[in-house]
Amino acid sequence: MSERPHFAYVFQRFPSFTQTFCVREVLEQLRQGVRLALFSITDTRDEAIQHFPKELVDQVEFLPERDALVDQVKQWKREDKLPKEAVLTLRHWGDQPDKRRVYEAIYVGQRLQQLGVRHVHSHFAGLGARTCWWIRQFYGATFSFTAHANDIFCPEPGSVTLEQLMHDASRVVTVSDFTARYLENEFPQAAARVRRVYNGLDLAPIMNYQAAESVADGGPPLIFSVGRLIEKKGFADLIRACGILKKRGISFRCEIAGDGPLEDELNALRLSEGVEDEVRLVGPKSQDWIIPRLHQTAVFALPCVVEKDGGMDNLPTVIMEAMAASLPVVSTVLAGVPEMVIDGESGYLVDPHDYQKLAERIADVLADPKRGGEMGAAGCERAQALFAKEVTAVELRRSLVSGGLVGVEASWLFGRDGMLGAFCSQLALRGGRLFGQGCPKRQYKD
């Protein structure tokens, strides 16, 4: 790398098919001219090479496996290359379960010194962030992390607690106003360092998809949903709502794409609700399958709930995707969902587990396709304004720059993708409606 990186990312797994939002963020930062050092604690090359650009995978430095990692740290110790704090921690930390974070921090910290990098960022308040915390202790580098959902609602045990991460991080980014308020209330001493930056989405493939046919393809209108078959997605409530729709004589079909531990339970519920013909669990599907399906859908439904252990969705990516496809969305008043779906404007929101109201709102959309099209167009415009990766990449960079953690480049202010340029782009987006541009209304057949 010829020039010093602006900052580094430390990921638990990168690139990973299960965390594509991280990949989108990194690729967009690189596209906008940010120089990055990328570290992945877990080697994902066998997985990544099948799904991600080779030039991205080649830029990632994968940490050695455990034995090789320990050997490298011991060699640096013999050569007297380690900071005193690192040597003392290795000596006194014993066999703590999280001791590997110490070795990882030393490895990455040595590399950061070689690269001249002074700030590291991680996603999730978990393994990667704990490694960054140790880097700060040993090497004095500042660190930040992006908090998501269950990593703060149900934090995993570790030698470094969420409270310690919040206390010592120079910036805490989180993906919704809901979680920002949650962290500010739980950790008031860190409130001034919390910033909200939404996850970014590549909207173009969804918005630009040209459906072969109208959304009404000859069959009953489609209610569509996507997600793992787990409690917090609320699919049991969706199936119960479909049972109510059938009892009312409303014509529909419903597809749920995904797999998970509740598959047998949900199939049994289909039978008990009498909707085994109307509701299908279609299994896990790729984006190449999901995007066309979105454009054949009448209403997207994801009735999120709180799990028994307190876990919940925060800002479901699939709702962003549905909004980008100009779909009306029916969901619940939970976590960051109301920041995505404006009740009565871009869809409808009901209380978690209120499957009777859920059925009513889905029926409202199915009964008024014109209104559904207007809601979908409003949602698409909102997705462009808030969730486009071009926008969120700039917002993350602004958060780091404003905290004095990353030096600013002139192009970041004045370039097409700069902080001022992004603001002007949003003005242009909002003004596009005056000239007949922007998100089209969905065309439904009555």
Coordinates of C-alpha atoms in Angstrom, one line a residue:
M1 CA 0.0 0.0 0.0
S2 CA 1.8 3.1 -1.2
E3 CA 0.0 5.7 0.9
R4 CA -0.9 5.5 4.5
P5 CA -4.4 4.2 5.1
H6 CA -6.9 6.6 6.5
F7 CA -8.1 4.0 9.0
A8 CA -8.4 0.3 9.5
Y9 CA -11.3 -2.1 9.9
V10 CA -11.0 -5.2 12.2
F11 CA -13.8 -7.7 11.4
Q12 CA -14.5 -11.1 13.0
R13 CA -15.3 -12.4 9.6
F14 CA -14.8 -10.5 6.3
P15 CA -15.9 -10.7 3.7
S16 CA -18.8 -12.9 4.7
F17 CA -22.0 -13.8 2.9
T18 CA -24.0 -13.4 6.1
Q19 CA -22.8 -9.8 6.6
T20 CA -23.0 -8.3 3.2
F21 CA -23.8 -4.8 4.6
C22 CA -20.1 -4.7 5.8
V23 CA -18.9 -5.6 2.3
R24 CA -21.1 -2.9 0.8
E25 CA -19.8 -0.3 3.3
V26 CA -16.1 -1.2 2.6
L27 CA -16.5 -1.3 -1.2
E28 CA -18.3 2.1 -1.1
Q29 CA -15.6 3.7 1.0
L30 CA -12.9 2.4 -1.4
R31 CA -14.9 3.6 -4.4
Q32 CA -15.1 7.1 -2.8
G33 CA -11.3 7.2 -2.5
V34 CA -10.8 6.2 1.2
R35 CA -7.6 4.2 1.8
L36 CA -8.3 1.3 4.2
A37 CA -6.4 -1.5 6.0
L38 CA -8.6 -4.5 6.3
F39 CA -8.2 -7.3 8.9
S40 CA -10.3 -10.4 9.3
I41 CA -9.8 -12.5 12.5
T42 CA -11.3 -15.5 10.7
D43 CA -10.1 -16.7 7.3
T44 CA -13.1 -16.6 5.0
R45 CA -11.3 -17.1 1.7
D46 CA -13.0 -20.4 0.9
E47 CA -16.4 -18.7 1.3
A48 CA -15.5 -15.2 0.0
I49 CA -13.8 -16.1 -3.3
Q50 CA -17.2 -17.5 -4.5
H51 CA -19.2 -14.3 -3.8
F52 CA -16.9 -11.3 -3.7
P53 CA -14.5 -9.4 -6.0
K54 CA -11.0 -11.0 -6.0
E55 CA -9.4 -7.6 -5.6
L56 CA -11.4 -7.1 -2.4
V57 CA -10.4 -10.5 -1.0
D58 CA -6.8 -9.9 -1.9
Q59 CA -6.8 -6.6 0.1
V60 CA -7.8 -8.3 3.3
E61 CA -5.2 -9.5 5.8
F62 CA -6.4 -12.7 7.4
L63 CA -5.0 -13.3 10.9
P64 CA -3.0 -16.6 11.3
E65 CA -4.6 -19.6 12.9
R66 CA -4.3 -19.8 16.7
D67 CA -1.0 -21.7 17.0
A68 CA 0.7 -19.6 14.3
L69 CA -0.7 -16.5 15.9
V70 CA 0.7 -17.4 19.3
D71 CA 4.1 -18.3 17.8
Q72 CA 4.3 -15.0 16.0
V73 CA 3.5 -13.0 19.2
K74 CA 6.1 -15.1 21.2
Q75 CA 8.7 -14.3 18.5
W76 CA 8.0 -10.5 18.8
K77 CA 8.2 -10.8 22.5
R78 CA 11.7 -12.5 22.3
E79 CA 12.8 -9.8 19.9
D80 CA 11.6 -7.2 22.5
K81 CA 9.2 -5.6 20.0
L82 CA 6.1 -5.6 22.1
P83 CA 4.8 -2.7 24.2
K84 CA 5.2 -3.2 28.0
E85 CA 1.4 -3.3 28.5
A86 CA 1.1 -6.2 26.1
V87 CA 3.9 -8.2 27.8
L88 CA 2.4 -7.7 31.3
T89 CA -1.0 -8.7 30.0
L90 CA 0.3 -11.9 28.4
R91 CA 2.1 -12.7 31.7
H92 CA -0.9 -12.1 34.0
W93 CA -3.9 -12.9 31.9
G94 CA -3.7 -16.7 32.5
D95 CA -6.1 -18.9 30.7
Q96 CA -9.0 -16.5 30.4
P97 CA -11.4 -17.7 27.7
D98 CA -11.0 -14.4 25.8
K99 CA -7.2 -14.4 25.9
R100 CA -7.1 -14.9 22.2
R101 CA -8.3 -11.4 21.8
V102 CA -5.0 -10.3 23.4
Y103 CA -3.0 -12.1 20.8
E104 CA -5.1 -10.8 18.0
A105 CA -4.8 -7.2 19.3
I106 CA -1.0 -7.6 19.4
Y107 CA -0.8 -8.9 15.9
V108 CA -3.1 -6.2 14.4
G109 CA -1.4 -3.5 16.6
Q110 CA 2.0 -4.4 15.2
R111 CA 0.7 -4.2 11.7
L112 CA -1.0 -0.9 12.4
Q113 CA 2.3 0.5 13.6
Q114 CA 4.0 -0.6 10.4
L115 CA 1.3 1.0 8.3
G116 CA 1.1 4.2 10.3
V117 CA -2.6 3.8 11.1
R118 CA -3.9 5.4 14.3
H119 CA -7.6 4.5 14.2
V120 CA -9.5 1.2 14.0
H121 CA -13.2 0.5 13.4
S122 CA -15.2 -2.7 13.9
H123 CA -18.8 -3.9 13.4
F124 CA -20.8 -5.3 16.3
A125 CA -20.1 -4.9 20.0
G126 CA -18.5 -8.4 20.0
L127 CA -15.3 -10.2 19.2
G128 CA -13.9 -7.6 16.8
A129 CA -14.7 -4.6 19.0
R130 CA -13.0 -6.4 22.0
T131 CA -9.9 -6.9 19.9
C132 CA -10.0 -3.2 19.1
W133 CA -10.3 -2.4 22.8
W134 CA -7.1 -4.3 23.5
I135 CA -5.3 -2.5 20.6
R136 CA -6.1 0.8 22.4
Q137 CA -4.7 -0.5 25.7
F138 CA -1.4 -1.7 24.1
Y139 CA -0.8 0.7 21.3
G140 CA -2.8 3.8 22.1
A141 CA -4.8 3.8 18.8
T142 CA -8.3 5.1 19.0
F143 CA -11.1 2.8 18.2
S144 CA -14.8 2.9 17.3
F145 CA -17.4 0.3 16.6
T146 CA -20.9 0.0 15.0
A147 CA -23.5 -1.4 17.3
H148 CA -26.3 -3.3 15.7
A149 CA -29.0 -5.2 17.6
N150 CA -28.6 -8.3 19.7
D151 CA -24.9 -7.4 20.3
I152 CA -26.2 -4.7 22.6
F153 CA -29.7 -6.0 23.6
C154 CA -28.2 -9.4 24.5
P155 CA -24.4 -8.9 24.8
E156 CA -22.2 -12.0 24.7
P157 CA -20.0 -12.6 27.8
G158 CA -16.4 -11.7 27.5
S159 CA -13.4 -10.3 29.4
V160 CA -14.3 -6.9 27.9
T161 CA -17.8 -5.8 28.7
L162 CA -20.2 -3.7 26.7
E163 CA -19.8 -1.0 29.4
Q164 CA -16.0 -1.0 28.9
L165 CA -16.4 -0.7 25.1
M166 CA -18.8 2.2 25.5
H167 CA -16.5 3.9 28.1
D168 CA -13.3 3.6 26.0
A169 CA -14.5 3.9 22.4
S170 CA -13.8 7.3 20.8
R171 CA -16.9 7.0 18.7
V172 CA -19.9 4.6 19.0
V173 CA -21.9 4.3 15.8
T174 CA -25.2 2.6 15.7
V175 CA -27.7 1.8 13.0
S176 CA -30.9 3.5 14.2
D177 CA -32.1 6.3 16.3
F178 CA -33.8 3.7 18.5
T179 CA -30.5 2.0 19.4
A180 CA -28.8 5.4 19.7
R181 CA -31.3 6.4 22.4
Y182 CA -31.0 3.0 24.0
L183 CA -27.2 3.4 24.3
E184 CA -27.4 7.0 25.5
N185 CA -29.8 6.0 28.2
E186 CA -27.9 2.9 29.3
F187 CA -24.5 4.6 29.2
P188 CA -25.0 8.3 29.8
Q189 CA -21.3 8.9 30.2
A190 CA -20.8 8.0 26.5
A191 CA -23.9 9.7 25.1
A192 CA -21.9 12.6 23.5
R193 CA -19.9 10.0 21.5
V194 CA -22.9 8.1 20.0
R195 CA -23.8 8.7 16.4
R196 CA -26.5 7.1 14.2
V197 CA -25.5 5.9 10.8
Y198 CA -27.9 3.6 8.9
N199 CA -26.7 0.5 7.2
G200 CA -26.2 1.2 3.5
L201 CA -27.9 -0.7 0.7
D202 CA -27.1 -0.9 -3.0
L203 CA -30.4 0.2 -4.2
A204 CA -29.7 0.2 -8.0
P205 CA -30.1 -3.5 -8.7
I206 CA -33.5 -3.5 -7.0
M207 CA -34.8 -0.2 -8.4
N208 CA -33.5 -0.8 -11.9
Y209 CA -34.9 -4.3 -12.2
Q210 CA -37.2 -4.5 -15.2
A211 CA -40.0 -7.0 -14.4
A212 CA -41.1 -9.1 -17.3
E213 CA -44.8 -8.6 -16.3
S214 CA -46.9 -6.5 -14.0
V215 CA -47.0 -7.4 -10.3
A216 CA -50.3 -9.0 -10.9
D217 CA -49.2 -12.0 -12.9
G218 CA -52.5 -13.8 -13.2
G219 CA -52.6 -15.4 -9.7
P220 CA -53.9 -14.0 -6.4
P221 CA -52.0 -11.0 -5.0
L222 CA -48.7 -12.0 -3.4
I223 CA -47.8 -11.3 0.3
F224 CA -44.1 -11.8 0.5
S225 CA -41.5 -12.0 3.3
V226 CA -37.9 -12.9 3.8
G227 CA -35.9 -14.0 6.8
R228 CA -34.5 -16.8 9.0
L229 CA -37.3 -18.9 10.5
I230 CA -36.7 -17.7 14.0
E231 CA -38.9 -16.2 16.6
K232 CA -38.0 -12.5 16.2
K233 CA -39.2 -12.4 12.6
G234 CA -42.8 -12.9 13.6
F235 CA -43.6 -15.4 10.9
A236 CA -46.1 -17.2 13.2
D237 CA -48.1 -14.0 13.5
L238 CA -48.0 -13.6 9.7
I239 CA -49.4 -17.1 9.2
R240 CA -52.1 -16.5 11.8
A241 CA -53.0 -13.2 9.9
C242 CA -53.2 -15.2 6.7
G243 CA -55.7 -17.5 8.5
I244 CA -57.8 -14.5 9.2
L245 CA -57.6 -13.3 5.6
K246 CA -58.8 -16.7 4.4
K247 CA -61.7 -16.8 6.8
R248 CA -62.8 -13.4 5.4
G249 CA -62.8 -14.7 1.9
I250 CA -59.9 -12.6 0.7
S251 CA -57.9 -14.0 -2.2
F252 CA -54.1 -14.1 -1.7
R253 CA -51.0 -16.2 -1.7
C254 CA -48.1 -15.8 0.8
E255 CA -44.5 -16.8 0.4
I256 CA -41.8 -16.8 3.1
A257 CA -38.2 -17.2 1.9
G258 CA -35.7 -18.5 4.4
D259 CA -34.8 -21.5 6.6
G260 CA -34.2 -22.0 10.3
P261 CA -35.1 -23.9 13.4
L262 CA -38.8 -23.0 13.4
E263 CA -39.6 -24.6 10.0
D264 CA -41.5 -27.6 11.4
E265 CA -43.4 -25.4 13.9
L266 CA -44.4 -23.0 11.1
N267 CA -45.4 -25.8 8.8
A268 CA -47.6 -27.2 11.6
L269 CA -49.2 -23.8 12.0
R270 CA -50.0 -23.6 8.3
L271 CA -52.0 -26.7 8.7
S272 CA -53.8 -25.7 11.9
E273 CA -54.7 -22.3 10.4
G274 CA -56.0 -24.0 7.3
V275 CA -53.7 -22.0 4.9
E276 CA -51.4 -24.9 3.7
D277 CA -52.4 -24.0 0.1
E278 CA -52.1 -20.3 0.5
V279 CA -48.9 -20.0 2.5
R280 CA -45.6 -21.5 1.3
L281 CA -42.3 -21.8 3.0
V282 CA -40.0 -21.6 -0.1
G283 CA -36.7 -22.1 1.6
P284 CA -33.5 -19.9 1.4
K285 CA -33.2 -17.9 -1.8
S286 CA -30.5 -15.9 -3.4
Q287 CA -30.8 -12.2 -4.4
D288 CA -31.2 -13.3 -8.0
W289 CA -34.4 -15.0 -7.0
I290 CA -35.6 -12.5 -4.4
I291 CA -35.3 -9.3 -6.5
P292 CA -37.7 -10.5 -9.3
R293 CA -40.0 -11.8 -6.6
L294 CA -40.2 -8.4 -5.0
H295 CA -41.4 -7.0 -8.3
Q296 CA -44.2 -9.5 -8.4
T297 CA -45.4 -8.7 -4.9
A298 CA -48.4 -6.7 -3.8
V299 CA -47.4 -6.2 -0.1
F300 CA -44.3 -7.0 1.9
A301 CA -44.9 -8.1 5.5
L302 CA -42.4 -8.6 8.3
P303 CA -44.2 -8.5 11.7
C304 CA -41.1 -8.4 13.9
V305 CA -41.4 -9.3 17.6
V306 CA -39.2 -9.4 20.7
E307 CA -37.8 -12.9 21.5
K308 CA -38.1 -14.4 24.9
D309 CA -34.4 -13.6 25.7
G310 CA -34.9 -10.0 24.7
G311 CA -33.4 -10.3 21.2
M312 CA -35.0 -8.4 18.3
D313 CA -34.4 -7.0 14.9
N314 CA -33.4 -3.4 14.7
L315 CA -33.2 -2.2 11.1
P316 CA -34.1 -5.2 8.9
T317 CA -32.3 -5.1 5.6
V318 CA -35.2 -6.9 3.8
I319 CA -37.5 -4.0 4.6
M320 CA -35.0 -1.6 2.9
E321 CA -35.0 -3.9 -0.1
A322 CA -38.8 -4.0 -0.2
M323 CA -38.9 -0.2 0.0
A324 CA -36.4 0.0 -2.9
A325 CA -38.7 -2.1 -4.9
S326 CA -41.5 0.4 -4.3
L327 CA -43.5 -2.0 -2.2
P328 CA -45.9 -1.0 0.6
V329 CA -44.6 -2.6 3.8
V330 CA -46.6 -3.9 6.8
S331 CA -44.5 -4.4 9.9
T332 CA -44.5 -3.6 13.6
V333 CA -43.8 -0.8 16.0
L334 CA -40.4 -2.2 17.1
A335 CA -36.9 -0.9 17.4
G336 CA -35.8 1.0 14.3
V337 CA -38.7 -0.2 12.1
P338 CA -40.7 3.1 12.5
E339 CA -37.6 5.0 11.2
M340 CA -38.0 3.0 8.0
V341 CA -41.8 2.6 7.5
I342 CA -43.9 5.7 8.1
D343 CA -47.3 4.5 9.2
G344 CA -50.0 5.5 6.8
E345 CA -47.5 7.0 4.3
S346 CA -45.1 4.2 3.1
G347 CA -46.9 1.3 4.7
Y348 CA -48.6 0.3 8.0
L349 CA -47.3 -0.5 11.4
V350 CA -49.1 -2.6 14.1
D351 CA -48.2 -3.6 17.6
P352 CA -46.0 -6.8 17.9
H353 CA -48.1 -10.0 18.1
D354 CA -51.3 -8.1 17.0
Y355 CA -52.0 -10.5 14.2
Q356 CA -55.6 -9.4 13.9
K357 CA -54.6 -5.8 13.1
L358 CA -51.8 -7.2 10.9
A359 CA -54.5 -9.0 8.9
E360 CA -56.5 -5.8 8.7
R361 CA -53.6 -3.8 7.4
I362 CA -52.6 -6.3 4.8
A363 CA -56.3 -6.5 3.7
D364 CA -56.3 -2.7 3.4
V365 CA -53.4 -2.8 0.9
L366 CA -54.8 -5.6 -1.1
A367 CA -58.2 -3.8 -1.3
D368 CA -56.7 -0.6 -2.7
P369 CA -53.9 -1.3 -5.1
K370 CA -53.7 2.4 -6.2
R371 CA -53.0 3.5 -2.6
G372 CA -50.5 0.6 -2.2
G373 CA -48.7 2.0 -5.2
E374 CA -48.5 5.5 -3.7
M375 CA -47.2 4.0 -0.4
G376 CA -44.6 2.0 -2.3
A377 CA -43.3 5.1 -4.2
A378 CA -43.1 7.1 -0.9
G379 CA -41.1 4.2 0.6
C380 CA -38.7 4.1 -2.3
E381 CA -37.9 7.8 -2.0
R382 CA -37.3 7.4 1.7
A383 CA -34.9 4.5 1.0
Q384 CA -32.9 6.6 -1.4
A385 CA -32.7 9.5 1.0
L386 CA -31.7 7.4 4.1
F387 CA -30.3 4.0 3.1
A388 CA -28.4 4.4 -0.1
K389 CA -24.8 3.2 0.4
E390 CA -23.5 6.3 -1.2
V391 CA -25.1 8.4 1.6
T392 CA -24.3 6.1 4.5
A393 CA -20.6 5.8 3.6
V394 CA -20.3 9.6 3.8
E395 CA -22.1 9.7 7.1
L396 CA -19.8 7.1 8.7
R397 CA -16.8 9.1 7.4
R398 CA -18.3 12.3 8.8
S399 CA -18.7 10.7 12.2
L400 CA -15.1 9.6 12.3
V401 CA -13.8 13.0 11.0
S402 CA -16.0 15.0 13.5
G403 CA -14.5 13.0 16.3
G404 CA -11.0 13.9 15.3
L405 CA -10.3 10.2 14.6
V406 CA -9.5 10.4 10.9
G407 CA -7.9 13.1 8.9
V408 CA -10.0 14.9 6.3
E409 CA -9.2 15.0 2.6
A410 CA -10.4 17.9 0.4
S411 CA -12.1 15.5 -2.0
W412 CA -14.2 14.3 0.9
L413 CA -15.7 17.7 1.1
F414 CA -16.0 18.8 -2.5
G415 CA -15.9 15.7 -4.6
R416 CA -19.0 14.1 -6.2
D417 CA -19.1 11.7 -3.3
G418 CA -18.0 14.2 -0.7
M419 CA -19.8 15.4 2.3
L420 CA -21.1 18.4 0.5
G421 CA -21.7 16.5 -2.7
A422 CA -23.8 14.0 -0.8
F423 CA -25.9 16.8 0.6
C424 CA -26.4 18.2 -2.9
S425 CA -27.3 14.8 -4.2
Q426 CA -30.1 14.5 -1.6
L427 CA -31.4 17.9 -2.7
A428 CA -31.4 16.7 -6.3
L429 CA -33.2 13.5 -5.2
R430 CA -35.9 15.5 -3.5
G431 CA -36.2 17.8 -6.4
G432 CA -36.4 15.0 -8.9
R433 CA -40.1 14.6 -8.3
L434 CA -40.7 18.1 -9.8
F435 CA -39.3 16.8 -13.1
G436 CA -41.1 13.4 -13.1
Q437 CA -38.0 11.5 -11.9
G438 CA -37.4 9.4 -8.9
C439 CA -39.4 6.3 -7.7
P440 CA -42.3 5.3 -9.9
K441 CA -45.7 4.1 -8.5
R442 CA -46.2 0.4 -8.8
Q443 CA -48.7 -0.5 -11.6
Y444 CA -51.3 -2.9 -10.3
K445 CA -54.1 -4.5 -12.2
D446 CA -57.5 -4.1 -10.5

